[in-house]
XYZ file of C-alpha atoms in Angstrom:
391
model
C -12.207 11.993 -12.773
C -9.452 12.468 -15.945
C -6.289 10.176 -14.945
C -3.513 12.513 -14.882
C -0.225 10.832 -16.980
C 3.158 12.311 -14.481
C 5.918 12.111 -16.194
C 7.746 11.825 -13.652
C 9.101 9.181 -10.648
C 6.534 9.356 -7.419
C 6.769 7.251 -4.510
C 3.839 7.233 -2.215
C 2.363 5.434 0.494
C -1.246 6.670 0.771
C -4.027 6.046 -2.061
C -5.165 8.717 -4.403
C -8.495 10.243 -3.329
C -10.534 8.462 -1.066
C -9.841 4.885 -1.690
C -7.530 2.412 -0.004
C -6.537 -0.801 1.112
C -5.544 -1.691 4.350
C -3.015 -3.996 5.635
C -4.394 -8.112 6.266
C -5.996 -7.523 2.726
C -5.383 -9.646 -0.104
C -4.295 -7.078 -2.894
C -1.379 -9.235 -4.088
C -1.031 -12.971 -4.456
C 1.294 -15.335 -5.450
C 1.713 -14.958 -9.177
C 5.177 -14.888 -9.755
C 5.867 -12.628 -12.232
C 6.926 -9.167 -11.970
C 5.525 -5.311 -13.806
C 8.874 -4.345 -14.995
C 9.585 -1.399 -18.288
C 11.983 -1.593 -21.137
C 14.069 1.170 -22.017
C 11.318 3.208 -24.041
C 9.298 3.091 -20.766
C 6.878 0.421 -21.694
C 6.032 -1.582 -19.481
C 5.374 -5.881 -19.555
C 5.932 -8.679 -17.122
C 9.009 -10.637 -16.015
C 9.275 -14.426 -14.566
C 11.628 -14.849 -11.789
C 14.149 -15.642 -14.882
C 14.385 -12.045 -15.906
C 12.379 -12.676 -19.141
C 9.482 -11.035 -20.484
C 6.221 -13.473 -20.723
C 3.791 -10.466 -21.016
C 5.477 -7.961 -23.741
C 6.262 -4.315 -23.235
C 3.072 -2.987 -24.920
C 1.468 -1.286 -21.885
C 2.158 2.546 -20.313
C 1.008 0.650 -16.895
C 1.212 -2.127 -15.124
C 0.028 -3.327 -11.528
C 1.194 -6.516 -9.534
C -0.842 -9.210 -9.818
C -4.307 -9.995 -7.409
C -6.534 -12.240 -7.689
C -4.848 -14.014 -10.640
C -5.082 -11.117 -12.780
C -2.606 -8.424 -13.335
C -4.339 -4.616 -14.212
C -2.484 -2.624 -17.077
C -3.366 0.458 -18.791
C -2.986 2.216 -22.310
C -3.171 5.326 -23.212
C -4.309 6.394 -26.761
C -1.174 8.127 -28.690
C -1.184 11.475 -28.923
C -4.310 12.063 -26.464
C -4.966 11.498 -22.998
C -7.826 8.598 -23.458
C -6.696 6.111 -21.464
C -7.716 1.961 -21.308
C -7.448 -0.336 -18.171
C -7.898 -4.028 -18.584
C -7.058 -6.848 -16.533
C -4.916 -9.774 -18.126
C -3.765 -13.410 -16.769
C -0.277 -14.249 -16.376
C 0.045 -15.004 -19.589
C -0.943 -11.589 -21.327
C -4.373 -12.905 -22.079
C -6.867 -10.317 -21.636
C -9.632 -11.626 -19.340
C -11.509 -8.259 -18.205
C -11.617 -4.813 -20.710
C -12.845 -1.524 -19.031
C -14.477 0.780 -20.923
C -12.674 3.780 -22.168
C -11.695 6.520 -19.839
C -13.275 4.524 -16.809
C -10.931 4.587 -13.472
C -10.503 0.804 -12.068
C -8.883 -0.110 -8.849
C -6.377 -3.590 -8.576
C -8.177 -6.544 -6.945
C -8.776 -6.371 -3.161
C -9.695 -9.381 -1.961
C -11.097 -10.646 -5.308
C -13.604 -7.319 -5.705
C -12.025 -4.594 -8.142
C -13.811 -1.299 -7.487
C -14.270 1.007 -10.411
C -16.148 3.069 -12.701
C -18.626 0.877 -15.001
C -18.745 4.151 -17.511
C -16.782 7.292 -17.888
C -17.544 9.557 -14.858
C -19.866 7.017 -13.499
C -20.491 6.440 -9.741
C -18.350 3.178 -8.188
C -19.137 -0.005 -7.974
C -17.589 -3.171 -8.098
C -16.532 -6.326 -10.554
C -15.866 -9.682 -9.359
C -12.746 -11.668 -11.135
C -14.552 -12.897 -13.678
C -15.517 -9.357 -14.991
C -19.156 -9.515 -13.274
C -20.946 -6.639 -12.005
C -20.749 -8.000 -8.162
C -22.351 -4.594 -6.406
C -24.156 -1.660 -8.241
C -22.109 1.050 -9.215
C -24.350 3.178 -6.834
C -21.170 5.154 -4.894
C -19.758 8.333 -5.408
C -17.024 7.761 -1.897
C -16.594 4.324 -1.294
C -13.009 2.400 -0.363
C -11.524 -1.024 -1.590
C -12.535 -4.083 0.669
C -10.267 -4.498 3.741
C -11.211 -7.173 5.842
C -14.449 -8.122 4.439
C -15.777 -4.866 4.632
C -16.489 -1.756 2.549
C -16.158 1.484 3.636
C -18.718 4.203 2.201
C -20.022 7.925 2.250
C -23.868 8.628 1.601
C -25.001 11.878 0.319
C -25.379 13.688 3.798
C -21.551 13.057 4.749
C -21.995 10.224 6.831
C -20.023 6.441 6.569
C -21.058 3.236 6.385
C -20.178 -0.206 5.530
C -21.178 -2.706 2.866
C -20.041 -6.420 2.389
C -19.039 -8.355 -0.996
C -23.039 -9.254 -1.332
C -23.652 -4.914 -1.324
C -25.532 -5.449 1.925
C -25.039 -2.608 4.506
C -23.530 -3.947 7.414
C -22.969 -0.565 9.630
C -25.658 1.942 8.776
C -24.077 5.479 7.540
C -24.265 7.247 10.857
C -20.676 8.207 11.589
C -18.636 11.222 10.978
C -15.514 9.222 9.733
C -14.703 5.288 9.931
C -11.307 3.889 8.711
C -11.320 0.693 6.997
C -11.718 -2.739 9.281
C -8.636 -4.469 10.197
C -8.641 -6.961 12.566
C -12.363 -6.965 12.659
C -12.784 -3.219 13.987
C -12.686 0.079 11.948
C -11.967 3.186 14.018
C -14.227 5.893 14.395
C -14.236 9.814 15.090
C -16.436 11.605 16.930
C -16.352 15.545 18.210
C -15.178 18.707 16.823
C -12.447 19.864 14.592
C -9.583 19.992 17.789
C -11.499 18.155 19.911
C -11.806 14.998 17.933
C -11.881 11.624 19.712
C -11.549 8.223 18.512
C -12.717 4.836 19.085
C -13.555 1.405 17.228
C -16.565 -0.270 16.316
C -17.804 -4.059 14.982
C -18.820 -5.071 12.001
C -22.097 -4.723 13.054
C -22.034 -1.162 13.793
C -21.480 -1.406 17.545
C -18.801 0.542 19.706
C -16.180 -1.918 20.906
C -14.124 0.397 22.331
C -15.351 3.917 23.311
C -14.124 7.240 22.386
C -14.507 8.071 25.775
C -11.696 5.570 26.486
C -9.351 7.889 28.123
C -6.012 6.073 27.478
C -4.849 7.762 24.670
C -5.027 11.192 22.609
C -4.625 9.709 19.407
C -4.941 6.120 18.098
C -4.540 4.645 15.035
C -6.012 1.259 13.251
C -4.904 -2.336 14.472
C -2.556 -4.448 13.001
C -2.086 -7.715 14.131
C -4.362 -7.308 16.767
C -2.680 -4.016 18.202
C -2.835 -0.777 17.617
C -0.707 2.228 17.821
C -1.322 4.984 19.976
C 0.007 8.457 20.876
C -0.354 9.888 24.775
C 1.278 13.479 24.967
C 4.641 13.143 22.878
C 5.318 9.207 23.277
C 3.576 6.507 21.429
C 2.648 2.842 22.540
C 0.133 -0.339 21.305
C -3.649 -1.229 22.629
C -5.158 -4.349 22.601
C -8.618 -5.014 20.740
C -10.142 -4.509 24.742
C -8.260 -0.638 24.449
C -6.088 -1.979 27.199
C -2.182 -0.409 27.096
C -0.515 -3.877 25.765
C 2.966 -1.829 25.194
C 3.470 1.264 27.169
C 3.815 4.202 25.288
C 7.718 4.726 25.381
C 8.565 6.027 21.877
C 8.827 8.795 19.707
C 7.113 7.299 17.098
C 5.861 3.594 16.367
C 5.022 2.024 13.082
C 2.582 -1.237 12.579
C 3.503 -4.479 13.123
C 3.701 -6.623 10.302
C 5.057 -10.174 11.020
C 5.104 -9.818 14.413
C 7.193 -6.712 14.084
C 7.128 -3.137 14.379
C 9.613 -0.317 13.786
C 9.987 2.215 16.443
C 11.858 5.468 16.965
C 13.720 6.247 20.400
C 16.399 9.091 20.322
C 16.478 9.850 16.538
C 17.199 6.050 16.606
C 15.082 3.535 14.369
C 14.778 -0.504 15.734
C 11.941 -3.072 16.167
C 10.069 -4.170 19.043
C 7.674 -7.375 19.007
C 3.872 -7.650 20.087
C 5.154 -8.404 23.847
C 7.620 -5.208 23.560
C 10.771 -6.684 23.823
C 13.552 -4.657 21.535
C 14.281 -7.027 19.112
C 16.559 -5.104 16.958
C 18.172 -2.097 18.941
C 17.488 1.540 17.555
C 20.542 2.315 15.825
C 19.191 2.631 12.268
C 18.572 6.162 10.381
C 15.486 4.851 8.976
C 13.889 1.597 8.658
C 10.986 0.390 6.996
C 8.106 -2.510 7.376
C 9.027 -6.626 7.669
C 8.002 -8.828 4.410
C 8.860 -11.828 3.610
C 11.398 -12.077 6.574
C 12.915 -9.015 5.137
C 13.323 -5.251 5.812
C 14.973 -2.300 4.573
C 16.976 -0.233 6.744
C 19.294 3.286 6.467
C 22.560 3.516 8.047
C 23.945 7.212 6.742
C 23.919 7.356 3.241
C 23.740 3.384 2.830
C 20.356 1.261 2.726
C 20.701 -2.389 3.539
C 18.213 -5.611 4.158
C 18.029 -7.580 7.367
C 16.584 -10.274 8.787
C 14.448 -10.798 11.740
C 17.867 -10.869 13.799
C 18.889 -7.850 12.268
C 21.512 -9.880 10.363
C 22.224 -7.634 7.102
C 21.304 -9.856 4.366
C 22.426 -7.127 1.620
C 24.331 -3.928 1.599
C 22.411 -2.154 -1.587
C 26.082 0.239 -2.031
C 24.599 3.124 -4.343
C 21.243 1.702 -5.070
C 17.979 2.927 -3.763
C 15.059 0.886 -2.730
C 11.941 1.739 -5.207
C 9.481 -0.908 -3.861
C 10.984 -0.939 -0.075
C 9.960 -4.816 0.173
C 10.144 -8.304 -1.410
C 7.487 -9.387 -3.317
C 7.657 -13.364 -4.209
C 11.219 -12.832 -3.371
C 12.003 -10.174 -5.770
C 12.595 -6.309 -5.095
C 12.982 -3.448 -7.531
C 15.917 -0.958 -6.604
C 17.602 1.659 -8.832
C 20.238 4.567 -8.778
C 21.296 7.326 -11.367
C 24.722 7.161 -12.876
C 27.073 9.853 -14.250
C 25.831 10.180 -17.308
C 21.893 10.942 -16.299
C 20.587 7.565 -16.846
C 18.900 5.398 -14.141
C 19.233 1.811 -13.978
C 16.143 0.041 -12.770
C 16.281 -3.493 -11.589
C 15.247 -6.470 -9.868
C 17.386 -8.717 -7.209
C 16.529 -11.458 -5.198
C 16.736 -11.995 -1.426
C 20.628 -13.394 -2.585
C 21.154 -9.739 -4.015
C 21.336 -11.649 -7.695
C 20.178 -9.229 -10.443
C 17.559 -10.738 -11.819
C 16.266 -7.924 -14.161
C 18.106 -4.695 -15.336
C 17.208 -1.571 -17.863
C 18.572 1.658 -17.859
C 16.202 4.633 -18.832
C 17.268 7.658 -19.922
C 15.513 11.616 -19.194
C 13.169 11.449 -21.851
C 10.774 9.759 -20.053
C 11.886 11.757 -16.499
C 11.823 9.069 -14.525
C 14.662 9.190 -11.906
C 16.094 7.019 -8.879
C 14.354 8.088 -5.760
C 16.276 10.091 -3.059
C 16.217 8.548 0.406
C 12.699 6.955 0.217
C 12.501 5.154 3.296
C 12.642 7.839 5.303
C 8.734 7.700 4.914
C 8.151 7.224 8.983
C 8.403 11.213 9.467
C 5.131 12.084 8.487
C 1.821 13.749 10.727
C -0.167 10.578 10.228
C 0.508 6.985 10.055
C -0.409 5.270 6.086
C -0.484 1.679 6.467
C 1.445 -0.448 3.769
C -0.305 -2.132 1.199
C 2.174 -4.021 -0.081
C 1.818 -3.152 -3.926
C 3.077 -1.275 -6.517
C 2.378 0.109 -9.993
C 5.214 0.584 -12.395
C 4.663 2.995 -15.593
C 5.715 6.646 -16.649
C 4.457 7.528 -12.910
C 5.726 4.868 -10.365
C 3.541 4.453 -7.384
C 4.328 2.309 -4.052
C 0.989 1.613 -1.352
C-alpha cells in the first residue's frame, strides 16, 4: 500500500489498517529527544533545552522506542518514500527498502514489509529479521503476543519467536492486555464478547451475563456496558465497579475518566470519585498529569485535581506529557500556527511558526475524543510531519 502524504494536520487515536499497539505496551522509551519541525515543515529532534540534536532533514519523525526513532524521507517531486531508524545522535541504524511500510518498535519488535508491497514480518532493534514476512494481516506486539489473521479470516496469536500460541480459530481477537485478549463470537447484531488467555483457553466466557458490551483490560480492569450505563469488571468477569456512569474510559496511572450528567471527572480502581465530574472534557493521566477542558479553556491538572497549567489560547496537540514535555499549538491573527513544546512548569522549550503553505493548523478542541461509539486505547506516541498523528 502506498503511503498517503496529506498536507493537513490530523489528530487520531486509532492506528491505520489492522495495525495497533495497546496500552501496557512498550511503544516509547526514556530517550530524551523529541520530534520537532522547523518553519519549512521539515522534521528533526530537539533535546530538553530545545536545541536540535538531529537536524531537520526528514519529512516525518516519530517518538523514540527501543532506543530508535522512525523517520521518513520523501523523494522530491514524487510519492516515493524511504523509512529508516536513527539513534539519538542522528546516526542511521536501520534503512528500510524504498516504498516499504514499517511501524515503530513495540516491545522491541518492529512490524513491517521487507520490500514494497510484500507481506508483513518483524525486525528486531538490530534490523535483523526476527519473524518471517508471511503475514498479510498482523498486529504489533502487545503484552508479549501479536494477533494475526489467516487466509480464512480467523484470528490467532504468535509469540516473539514466531510460534503460534493461540490457534487461528477465532472470529475476532483484540490485542492482549493484562494477559487477556477479548474475543468475539456470534452474528452481526447479536455479538457476544469474552476473553482468552495466552494459551487460547477461555478465561471469561462470552455467555457471561454481566454485560451487553465489554472492552479490553487496562490495569486489570475492563470497561463494560449494561444498558445505557457503564462500569468495570475484573479479570474473573466479576463486577468491580458498578455501571453508574454514562461513559467510562480506561484506567491509566490508577485513574479512569468517567462521564456523568454531561460532565467529566476521575475515579480510582475502587470506584471512589477522586476528581469530581466538573469538566467538559478530560483525558488520560500520563506522567502524573492530565489535560482537561472547561468551556473554551484547556488546563493541565494533577491527580488531586489541582490546576498546574492553564493553556489559555493554546490547544493540546499530543494530549499528554512525554518525558516531561508536551506539544501545544494556536493559530494567530495572520493565519500562522505556532507549535511549541512546554515542560511541566509551563516553560517554553521550543517554538516555531508555520504558515499556511504547509497546511498545518492548530487543532480545534482536540480533547473531546471521549465521545465516540467505541473505545480506543491511548498509545501515548505520536508522529510529526506534514501529517500529525497521535495514537
